[in-house]
Coordinates of C-alpha atoms in Angstrom, one line a residue:
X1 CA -59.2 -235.7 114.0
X2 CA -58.8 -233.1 111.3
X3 CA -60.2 -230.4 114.3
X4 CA -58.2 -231.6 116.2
X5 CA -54.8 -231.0 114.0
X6 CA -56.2 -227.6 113.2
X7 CA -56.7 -226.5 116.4
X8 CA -52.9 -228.1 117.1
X9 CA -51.5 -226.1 114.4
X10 CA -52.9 -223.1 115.5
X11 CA -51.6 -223.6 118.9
X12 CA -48.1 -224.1 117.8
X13 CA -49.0 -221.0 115.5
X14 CA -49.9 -218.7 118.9
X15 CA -46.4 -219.8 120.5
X16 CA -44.7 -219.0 117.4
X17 CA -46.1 -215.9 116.7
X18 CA -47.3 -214.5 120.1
X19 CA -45.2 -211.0 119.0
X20 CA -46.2 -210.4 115.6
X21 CA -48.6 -207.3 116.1
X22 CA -48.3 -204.7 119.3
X23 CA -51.2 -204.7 121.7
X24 CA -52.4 -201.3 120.6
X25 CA -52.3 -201.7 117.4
X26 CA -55.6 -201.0 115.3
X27 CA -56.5 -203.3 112.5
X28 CA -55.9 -202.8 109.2
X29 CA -56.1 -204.8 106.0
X30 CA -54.0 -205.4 103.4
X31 CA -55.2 -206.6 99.4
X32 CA -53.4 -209.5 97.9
X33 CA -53.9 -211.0 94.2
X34 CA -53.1 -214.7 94.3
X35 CA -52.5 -217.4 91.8
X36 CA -55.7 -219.4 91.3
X37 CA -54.0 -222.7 90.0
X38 CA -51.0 -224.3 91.6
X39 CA -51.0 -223.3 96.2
X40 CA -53.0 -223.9 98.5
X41 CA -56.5 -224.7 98.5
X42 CA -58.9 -221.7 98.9
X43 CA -60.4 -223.4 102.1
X44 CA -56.7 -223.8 103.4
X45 CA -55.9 -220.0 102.6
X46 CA -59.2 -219.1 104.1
X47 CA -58.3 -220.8 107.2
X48 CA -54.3 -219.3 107.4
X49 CA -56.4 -215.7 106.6
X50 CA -58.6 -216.4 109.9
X51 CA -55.6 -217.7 111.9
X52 CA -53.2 -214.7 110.9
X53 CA -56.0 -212.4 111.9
X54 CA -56.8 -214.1 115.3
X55 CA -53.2 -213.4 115.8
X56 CA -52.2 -209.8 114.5
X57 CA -55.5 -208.3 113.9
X58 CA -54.2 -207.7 110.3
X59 CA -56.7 -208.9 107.9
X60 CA -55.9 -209.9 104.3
X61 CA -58.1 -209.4 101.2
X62 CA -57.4 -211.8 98.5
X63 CA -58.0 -211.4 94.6
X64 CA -58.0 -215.2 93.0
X65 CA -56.5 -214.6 89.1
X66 CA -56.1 -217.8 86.8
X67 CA -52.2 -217.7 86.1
X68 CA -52.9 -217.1 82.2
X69 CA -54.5 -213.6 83.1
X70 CA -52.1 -212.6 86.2
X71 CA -49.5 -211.0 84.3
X72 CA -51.7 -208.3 82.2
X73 CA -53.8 -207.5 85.6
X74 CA -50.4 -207.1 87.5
X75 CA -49.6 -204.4 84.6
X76 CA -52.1 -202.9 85.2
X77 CA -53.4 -202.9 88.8
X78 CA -50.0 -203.8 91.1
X79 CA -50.3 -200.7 93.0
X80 CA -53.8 -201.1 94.2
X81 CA -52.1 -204.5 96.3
X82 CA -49.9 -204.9 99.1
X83 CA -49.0 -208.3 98.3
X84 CA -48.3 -210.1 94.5
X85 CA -47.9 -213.8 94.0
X86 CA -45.8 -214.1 91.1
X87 CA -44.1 -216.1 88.3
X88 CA -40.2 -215.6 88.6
X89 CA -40.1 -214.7 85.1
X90 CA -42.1 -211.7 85.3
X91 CA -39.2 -210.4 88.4
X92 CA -37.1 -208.1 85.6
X93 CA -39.9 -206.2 84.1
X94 CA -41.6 -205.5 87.4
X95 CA -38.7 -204.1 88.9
X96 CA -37.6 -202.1 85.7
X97 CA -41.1 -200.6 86.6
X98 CA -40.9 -199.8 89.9
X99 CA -43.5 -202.1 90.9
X100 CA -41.7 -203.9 94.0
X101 CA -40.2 -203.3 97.1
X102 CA -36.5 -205.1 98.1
X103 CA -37.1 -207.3 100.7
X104 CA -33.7 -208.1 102.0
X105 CA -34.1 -206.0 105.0
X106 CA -37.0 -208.3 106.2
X107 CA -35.4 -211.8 105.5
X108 CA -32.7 -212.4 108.5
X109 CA -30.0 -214.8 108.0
X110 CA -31.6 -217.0 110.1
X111 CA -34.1 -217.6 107.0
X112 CA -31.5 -217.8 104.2
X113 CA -29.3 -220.1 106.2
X114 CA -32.8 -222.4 105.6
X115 CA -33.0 -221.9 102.1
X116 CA -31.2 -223.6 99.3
X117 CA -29.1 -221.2 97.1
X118 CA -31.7 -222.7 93.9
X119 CA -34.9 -221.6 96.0
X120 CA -33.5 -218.0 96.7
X121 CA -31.9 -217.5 93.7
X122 CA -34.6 -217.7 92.4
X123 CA -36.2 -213.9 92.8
X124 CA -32.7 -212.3 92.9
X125 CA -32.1 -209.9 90.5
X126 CA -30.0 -207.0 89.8
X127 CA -28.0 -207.7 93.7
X128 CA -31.8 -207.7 95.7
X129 CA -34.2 -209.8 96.3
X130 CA -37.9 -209.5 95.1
X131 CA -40.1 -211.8 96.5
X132 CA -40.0 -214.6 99.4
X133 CA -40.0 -217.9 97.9
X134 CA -43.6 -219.3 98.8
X135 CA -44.2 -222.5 96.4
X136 CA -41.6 -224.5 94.9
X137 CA -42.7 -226.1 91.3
X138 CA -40.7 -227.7 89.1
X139 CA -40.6 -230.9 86.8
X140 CA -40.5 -234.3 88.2
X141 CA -40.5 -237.6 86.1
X142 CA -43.5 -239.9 86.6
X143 CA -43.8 -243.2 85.6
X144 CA -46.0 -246.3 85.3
X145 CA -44.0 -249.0 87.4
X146 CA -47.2 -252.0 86.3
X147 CA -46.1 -251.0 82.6
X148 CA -42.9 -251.1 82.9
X149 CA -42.6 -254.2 85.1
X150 CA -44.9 -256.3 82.8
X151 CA -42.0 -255.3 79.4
X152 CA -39.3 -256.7 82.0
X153 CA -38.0 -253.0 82.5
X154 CA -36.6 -250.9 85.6
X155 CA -37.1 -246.8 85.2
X156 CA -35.0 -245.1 81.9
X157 CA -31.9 -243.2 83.3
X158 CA -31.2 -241.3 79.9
X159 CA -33.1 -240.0 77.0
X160 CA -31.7 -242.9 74.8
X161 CA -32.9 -245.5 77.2
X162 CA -36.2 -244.0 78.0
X163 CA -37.0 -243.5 73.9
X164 CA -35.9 -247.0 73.5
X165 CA -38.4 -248.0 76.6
X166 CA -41.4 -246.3 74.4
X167 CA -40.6 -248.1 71.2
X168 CA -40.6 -251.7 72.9
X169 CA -43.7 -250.6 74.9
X170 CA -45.6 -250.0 72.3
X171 CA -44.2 -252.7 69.9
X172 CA -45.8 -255.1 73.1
X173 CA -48.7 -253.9 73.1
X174 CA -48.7 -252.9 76.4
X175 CA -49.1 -249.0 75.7
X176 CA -50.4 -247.1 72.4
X177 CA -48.9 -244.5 73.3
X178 CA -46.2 -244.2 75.9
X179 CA -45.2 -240.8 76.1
X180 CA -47.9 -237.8 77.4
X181 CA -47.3 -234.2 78.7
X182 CA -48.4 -230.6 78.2
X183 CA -47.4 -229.2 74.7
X184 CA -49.9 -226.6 74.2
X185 CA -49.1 -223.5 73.3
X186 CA -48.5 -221.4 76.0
X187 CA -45.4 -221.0 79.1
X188 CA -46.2 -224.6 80.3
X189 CA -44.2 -225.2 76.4
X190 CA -41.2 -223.3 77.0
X191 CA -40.6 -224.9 80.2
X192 CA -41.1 -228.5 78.9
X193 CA -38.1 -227.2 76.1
X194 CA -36.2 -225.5 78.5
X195 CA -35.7 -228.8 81.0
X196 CA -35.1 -230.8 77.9
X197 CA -32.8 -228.4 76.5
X198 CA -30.7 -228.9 80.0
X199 CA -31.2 -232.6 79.4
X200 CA -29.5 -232.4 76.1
X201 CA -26.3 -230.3 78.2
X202 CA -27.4 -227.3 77.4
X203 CA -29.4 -223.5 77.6
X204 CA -32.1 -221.9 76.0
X205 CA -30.3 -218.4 76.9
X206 CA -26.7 -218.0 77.9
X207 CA -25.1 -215.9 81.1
X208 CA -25.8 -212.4 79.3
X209 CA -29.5 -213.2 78.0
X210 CA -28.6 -213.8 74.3
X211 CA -30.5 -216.7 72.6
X212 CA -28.5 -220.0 71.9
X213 CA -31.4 -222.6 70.9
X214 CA -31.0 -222.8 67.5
X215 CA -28.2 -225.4 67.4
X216 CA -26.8 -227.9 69.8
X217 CA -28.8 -229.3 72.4
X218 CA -32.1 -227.1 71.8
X219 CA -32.2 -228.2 68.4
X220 CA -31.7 -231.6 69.8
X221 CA -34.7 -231.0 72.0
X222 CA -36.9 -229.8 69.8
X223 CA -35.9 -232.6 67.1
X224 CA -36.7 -235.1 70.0
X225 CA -40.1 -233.4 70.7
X226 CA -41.2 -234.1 67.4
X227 CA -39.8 -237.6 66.8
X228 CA -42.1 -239.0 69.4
X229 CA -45.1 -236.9 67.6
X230 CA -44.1 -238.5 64.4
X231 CA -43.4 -241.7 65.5
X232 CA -46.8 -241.6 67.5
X233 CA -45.5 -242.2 70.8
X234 CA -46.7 -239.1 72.6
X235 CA -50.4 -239.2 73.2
X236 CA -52.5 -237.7 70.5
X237 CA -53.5 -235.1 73.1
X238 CA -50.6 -234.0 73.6
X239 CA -50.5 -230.7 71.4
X240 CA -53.7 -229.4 73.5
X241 CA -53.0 -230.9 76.8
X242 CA -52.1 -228.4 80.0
X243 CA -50.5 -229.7 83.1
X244 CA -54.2 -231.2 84.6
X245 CA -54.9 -232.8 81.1
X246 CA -51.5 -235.0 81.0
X247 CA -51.5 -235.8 84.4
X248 CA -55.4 -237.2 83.6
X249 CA -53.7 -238.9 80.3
X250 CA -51.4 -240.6 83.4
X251 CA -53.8 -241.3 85.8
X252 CA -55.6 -243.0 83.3
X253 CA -53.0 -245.5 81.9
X254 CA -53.1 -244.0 78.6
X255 CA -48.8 -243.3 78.8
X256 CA -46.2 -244.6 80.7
X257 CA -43.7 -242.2 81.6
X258 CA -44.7 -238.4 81.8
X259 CA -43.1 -234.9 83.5
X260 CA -45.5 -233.1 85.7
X261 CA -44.7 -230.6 88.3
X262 CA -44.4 -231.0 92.6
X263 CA -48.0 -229.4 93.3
X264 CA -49.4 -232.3 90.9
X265 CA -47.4 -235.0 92.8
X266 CA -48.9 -233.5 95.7
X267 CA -52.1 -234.1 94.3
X268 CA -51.5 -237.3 93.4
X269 CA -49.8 -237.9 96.9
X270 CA -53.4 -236.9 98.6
X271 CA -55.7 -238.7 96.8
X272 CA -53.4 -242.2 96.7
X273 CA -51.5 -241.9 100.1
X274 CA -53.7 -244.8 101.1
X275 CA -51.5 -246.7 98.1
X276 CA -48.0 -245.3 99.1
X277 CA -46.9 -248.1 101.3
X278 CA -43.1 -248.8 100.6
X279 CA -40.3 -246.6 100.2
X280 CA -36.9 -248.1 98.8
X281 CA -33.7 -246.3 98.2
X282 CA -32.8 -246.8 94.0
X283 CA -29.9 -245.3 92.7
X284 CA -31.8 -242.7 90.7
X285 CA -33.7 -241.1 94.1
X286 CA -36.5 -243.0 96.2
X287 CA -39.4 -244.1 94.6
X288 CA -42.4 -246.1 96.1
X289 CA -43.0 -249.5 95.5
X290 CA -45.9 -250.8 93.0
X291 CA -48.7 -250.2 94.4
X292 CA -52.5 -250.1 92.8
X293 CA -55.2 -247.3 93.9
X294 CA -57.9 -245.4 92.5
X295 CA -58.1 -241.8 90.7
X296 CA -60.8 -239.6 89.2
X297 CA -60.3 -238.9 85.6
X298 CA -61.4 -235.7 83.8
X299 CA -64.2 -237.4 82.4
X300 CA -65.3 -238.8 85.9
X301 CA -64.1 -242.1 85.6
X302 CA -62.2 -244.8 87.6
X303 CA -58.9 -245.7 87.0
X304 CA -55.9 -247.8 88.3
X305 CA -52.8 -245.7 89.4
X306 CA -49.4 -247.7 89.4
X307 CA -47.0 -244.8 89.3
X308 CA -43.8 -243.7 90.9
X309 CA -41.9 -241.2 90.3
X310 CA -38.2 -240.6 89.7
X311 CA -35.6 -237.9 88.3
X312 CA -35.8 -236.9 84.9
X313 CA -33.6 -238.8 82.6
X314 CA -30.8 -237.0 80.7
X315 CA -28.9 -237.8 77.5
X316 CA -26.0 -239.9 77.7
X317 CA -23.2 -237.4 77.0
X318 CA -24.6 -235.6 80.0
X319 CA -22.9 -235.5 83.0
X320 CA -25.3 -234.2 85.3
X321 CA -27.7 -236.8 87.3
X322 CA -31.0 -235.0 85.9
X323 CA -32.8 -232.0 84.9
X324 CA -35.5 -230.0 84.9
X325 CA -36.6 -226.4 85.3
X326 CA -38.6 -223.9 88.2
X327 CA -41.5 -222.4 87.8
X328 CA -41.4 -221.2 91.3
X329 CA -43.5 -218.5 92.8
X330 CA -42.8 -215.7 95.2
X331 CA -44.6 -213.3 97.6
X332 CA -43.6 -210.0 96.7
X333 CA -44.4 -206.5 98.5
X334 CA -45.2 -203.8 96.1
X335 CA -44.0 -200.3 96.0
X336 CA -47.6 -199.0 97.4
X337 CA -46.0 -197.2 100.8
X338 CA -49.0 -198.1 103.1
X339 CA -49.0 -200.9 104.8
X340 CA -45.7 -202.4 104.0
X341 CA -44.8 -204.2 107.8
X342 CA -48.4 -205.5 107.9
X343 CA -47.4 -207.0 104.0
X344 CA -44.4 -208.8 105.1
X345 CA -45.9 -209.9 108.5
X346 CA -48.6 -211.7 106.5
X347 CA -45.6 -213.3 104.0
X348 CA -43.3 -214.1 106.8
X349 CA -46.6 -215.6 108.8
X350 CA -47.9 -217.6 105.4
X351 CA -44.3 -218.9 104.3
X352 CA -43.1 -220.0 108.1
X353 CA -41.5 -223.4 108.6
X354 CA -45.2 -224.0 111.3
X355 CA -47.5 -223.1 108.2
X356 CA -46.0 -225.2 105.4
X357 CA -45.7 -228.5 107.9
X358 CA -49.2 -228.0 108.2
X359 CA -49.5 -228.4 104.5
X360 CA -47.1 -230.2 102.9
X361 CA -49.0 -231.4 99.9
X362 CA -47.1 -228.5 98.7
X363 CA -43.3 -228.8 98.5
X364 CA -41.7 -226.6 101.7
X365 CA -39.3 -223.7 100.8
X366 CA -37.2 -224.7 103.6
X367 CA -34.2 -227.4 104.3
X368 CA -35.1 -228.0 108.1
X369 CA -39.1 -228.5 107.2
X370 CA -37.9 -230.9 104.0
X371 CA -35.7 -233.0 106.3
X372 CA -37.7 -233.1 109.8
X373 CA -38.9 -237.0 110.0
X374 CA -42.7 -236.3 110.0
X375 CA -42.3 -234.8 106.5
X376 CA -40.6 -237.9 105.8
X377 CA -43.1 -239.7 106.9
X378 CA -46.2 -238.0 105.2
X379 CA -44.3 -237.5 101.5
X380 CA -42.1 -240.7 100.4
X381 CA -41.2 -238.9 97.5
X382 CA -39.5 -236.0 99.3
X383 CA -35.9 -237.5 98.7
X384 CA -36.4 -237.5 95.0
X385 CA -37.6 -234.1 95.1
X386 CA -34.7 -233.0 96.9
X387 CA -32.3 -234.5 94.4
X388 CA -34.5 -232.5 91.7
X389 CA -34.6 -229.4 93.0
X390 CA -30.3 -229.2 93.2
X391 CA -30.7 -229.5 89.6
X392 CA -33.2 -227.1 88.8
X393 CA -33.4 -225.0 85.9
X394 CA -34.4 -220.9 86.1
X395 CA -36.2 -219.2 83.1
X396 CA -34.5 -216.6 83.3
X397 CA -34.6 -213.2 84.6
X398 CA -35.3 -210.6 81.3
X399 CA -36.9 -207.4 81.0
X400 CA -38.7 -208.2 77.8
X401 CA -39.0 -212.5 78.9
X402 CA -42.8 -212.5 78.0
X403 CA -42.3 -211.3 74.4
X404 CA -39.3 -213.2 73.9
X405 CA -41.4 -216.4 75.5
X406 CA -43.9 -216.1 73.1
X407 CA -41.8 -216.1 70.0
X408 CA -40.2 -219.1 70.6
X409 CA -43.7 -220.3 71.8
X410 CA -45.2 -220.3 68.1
X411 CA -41.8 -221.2 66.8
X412 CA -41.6 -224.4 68.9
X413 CA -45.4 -225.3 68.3
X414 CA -45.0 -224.6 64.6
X415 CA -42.6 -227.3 64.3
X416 CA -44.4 -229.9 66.3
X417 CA -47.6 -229.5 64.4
X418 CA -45.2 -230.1 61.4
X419 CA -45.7 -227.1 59.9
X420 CA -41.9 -225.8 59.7
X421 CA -38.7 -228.1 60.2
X422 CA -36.9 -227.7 63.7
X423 CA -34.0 -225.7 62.7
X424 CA -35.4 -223.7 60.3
X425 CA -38.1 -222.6 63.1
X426 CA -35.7 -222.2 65.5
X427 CA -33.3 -219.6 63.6
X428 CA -36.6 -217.6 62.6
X429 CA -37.1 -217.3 66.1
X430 CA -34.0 -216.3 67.5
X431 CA -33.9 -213.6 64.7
X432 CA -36.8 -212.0 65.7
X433 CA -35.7 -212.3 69.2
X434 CA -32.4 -210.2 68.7
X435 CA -34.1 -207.6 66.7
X436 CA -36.2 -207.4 70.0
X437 CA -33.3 -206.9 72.3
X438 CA -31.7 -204.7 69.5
X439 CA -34.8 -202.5 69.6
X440 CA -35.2 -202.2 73.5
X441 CA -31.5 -201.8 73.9
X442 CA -31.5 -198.4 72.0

């Protein structure tokens, strides 16, 4: 059956893209570094790379680089690729580098009629835009609907309700502790702060890139943050934990409620579809009903899986339904003249509606392919994630983000390892970040 599909999808692939390369045109190949973590499988890529070729004799080279090492190789080897995957964030210093090529020219109005203004926002910067949207990850709020049904409660809606859900979970016995995620220090940090920061009714930076987190709501988030620490409702693993490692801590029925990004709940969504029967419409976005399956731990064992998942809760004097915050990534051309049309034709062939409704364990970059019924069909979840996404969060777009990042970094893990009180970590940090902008603004 799988065969089968394959050979369907490169059928449809053929019809769609029976123009893409002239009939005497030589093969060539193009380089690409990709992100080894979050994106398709290798074996998927592998097969897209043998399609693509079949079709425009173009082939593709691809460099695997674990996300924590991209940036520095990017600094330092762009312009030996044609094509970048890339964080968002890294978008200003790139360009102010000459690093990238504008793609506007190659993305017709056809394809941003397609694309929500969040999704192409996105890798806009400075009136052009940098890289084609490829995968969209952001935060989504999972939860453990056997837990929660056995205290006599229905999903949190706010901050206030959901802390108030941990305490009496825990008080029952029913979880030690409710509350798990990724709080290491690294990026995967900020971007926990930064959703909560908008879940307070707030920014971490305002319009003109000037910090604003030390008062109001991001000393609010940050205060919450280390309340459930010190209250020992956040898993004890929490301060080391990445993404995999929390949603393990979940999987296993060691927290109730977590946030993980799309690409995990497409992970999840593969390995428990056999579990995902029912899909009901709840006033906070569509969730599945209970249902009991089976997952892998990181230790190798077996565990029961009851979750669903649902838009992140919000604190009451919020008006906005949720929040959370991108990590999206882009395929970007770089300035390297050679093979430029063979780069796009490989990013316009690997981000086409046909490609990602062959693989929709990652979430599509495009309206019609979220909407079409068979998408429906395969991911119940996909209403809630469209909800999400309209109130998604950008990191945004600075010259000098990494540096800046990594301040507030330490200063946020310095608090919740209780070294330093919130405020008073907070207002170091933004000191030393507008000495920073000071300097590079001279």
């Amino acid at each position: 059956m799988k065969k089968i599909c394959l050979l369907g999808f490169c059928v449809l692939v053929w019809i769609g893209m029976a123009e893409v390369v002239p009939a005497e045109q030589n093969e060539i190949t193009i380089h690409m570094m990709y992100t080894n973590q979050s994106g398709y499988s290798v074996r998927d890529i592998k097969m897209i790379q043998e399609v693509f070729h079949t079709l425009s004799g173009i082939r593709v080279n691809i460099d695997y680089v674990p996300y924590e090492e991209q940036y520095e190789k990017i600094q330092e080897l762009a312009l030996t690729y044609d094509v970048l995957s890339l964080d968002q964030i890294w978008l200003a210093d790139m360009v102010a580098k000459g690093m990238l090529t504008p793609l506007e020219s190659y993305i017709s109005r056809k394809m941003r009629d397609d694309l929500a203004p969040t999704v192409l926002s996105a890798f806009r910067y400075e009136q052009h835009i940098w890289a084609m949207p490829f995968l969209l990850n952001y935060q989504l709020f999972f939860y453990n609907a056997a837990m929660l049904e056995k205290a006599g409660l229905t999903p949190p809606t706010t901050l206030e309700d959901m802390l108030n859900q941990m305490i009496a979970l825990k008080e029952k016995g029913i979880v030690k502790y409710p509350w798990t995620d990724a709080w290491r220090q690294g990026e995967n940090l900020l971007c926990e702060y930064v959703w909560l920061t908008e879940a307070f009714g707030g920014s971490v930076f305002d319009k003109d890139g000037n910090p604003v987190f030390d008062q109001g709501p991001g000393l609010k988030a940050l205060e919450f943050m280390v309340t459930l620490i010190t209250e020992q409702l956040a898993h004890p693993d929490i301060l080391t934990n990445d993404d995999m490692a929390a949603k393990n801590n979940f999987l296993a029925g060691e927290a109730a409620f977590t946030t993980n990004w799309t690409f995990l709940e497409g992970l999840l969504h593969a390995t428990q579809k056999s579990s995902l029967t029912t899909v009901t419409d709840a006033a906070s976005g569509v969730t599945t009903s209970p249902a009991s399956g089976t997952a892998t731990t990181a230790a190798g064992a077996i565990a029961p899986f009851q979750g669903k998942v649902g838009l992140i809760p919000v604190a009451k004097t919020v008006t906005s339904k949720s929040a959370s915050v991108s990590a999206f990534q882009g395929l970007a051309i770089t300035a390297k003249p050679d093979y430029q049309e063979a780069a796009w034709k490989w990013i316009d062939f690997l981000t086409s509606p046909l490609v990602q409704r062959a693989f929709l364990y990652e979430m599509p970059i495009w309206t019609s392919v979220q909407t079409a019924e068979d998408t429906l069909l395969f991911d119940p979840f996909m209403l809630t994630k469209r909800t999400q996404l309209e109130n998604v969060k950008h990191r945004p777009k600075l010259v000098n983000y990494m540096q800046m990042s990594q301040i507030l970094q330490q200063a946020l893990f310095t608090a919740l390892e209780g070294r330093a009180l919130p405020v008073d970590a907070l207002k170091a940090a933004k000191t030393k970040i507008e000495t920073l902008l000071r300097m590079t603004s001279q």
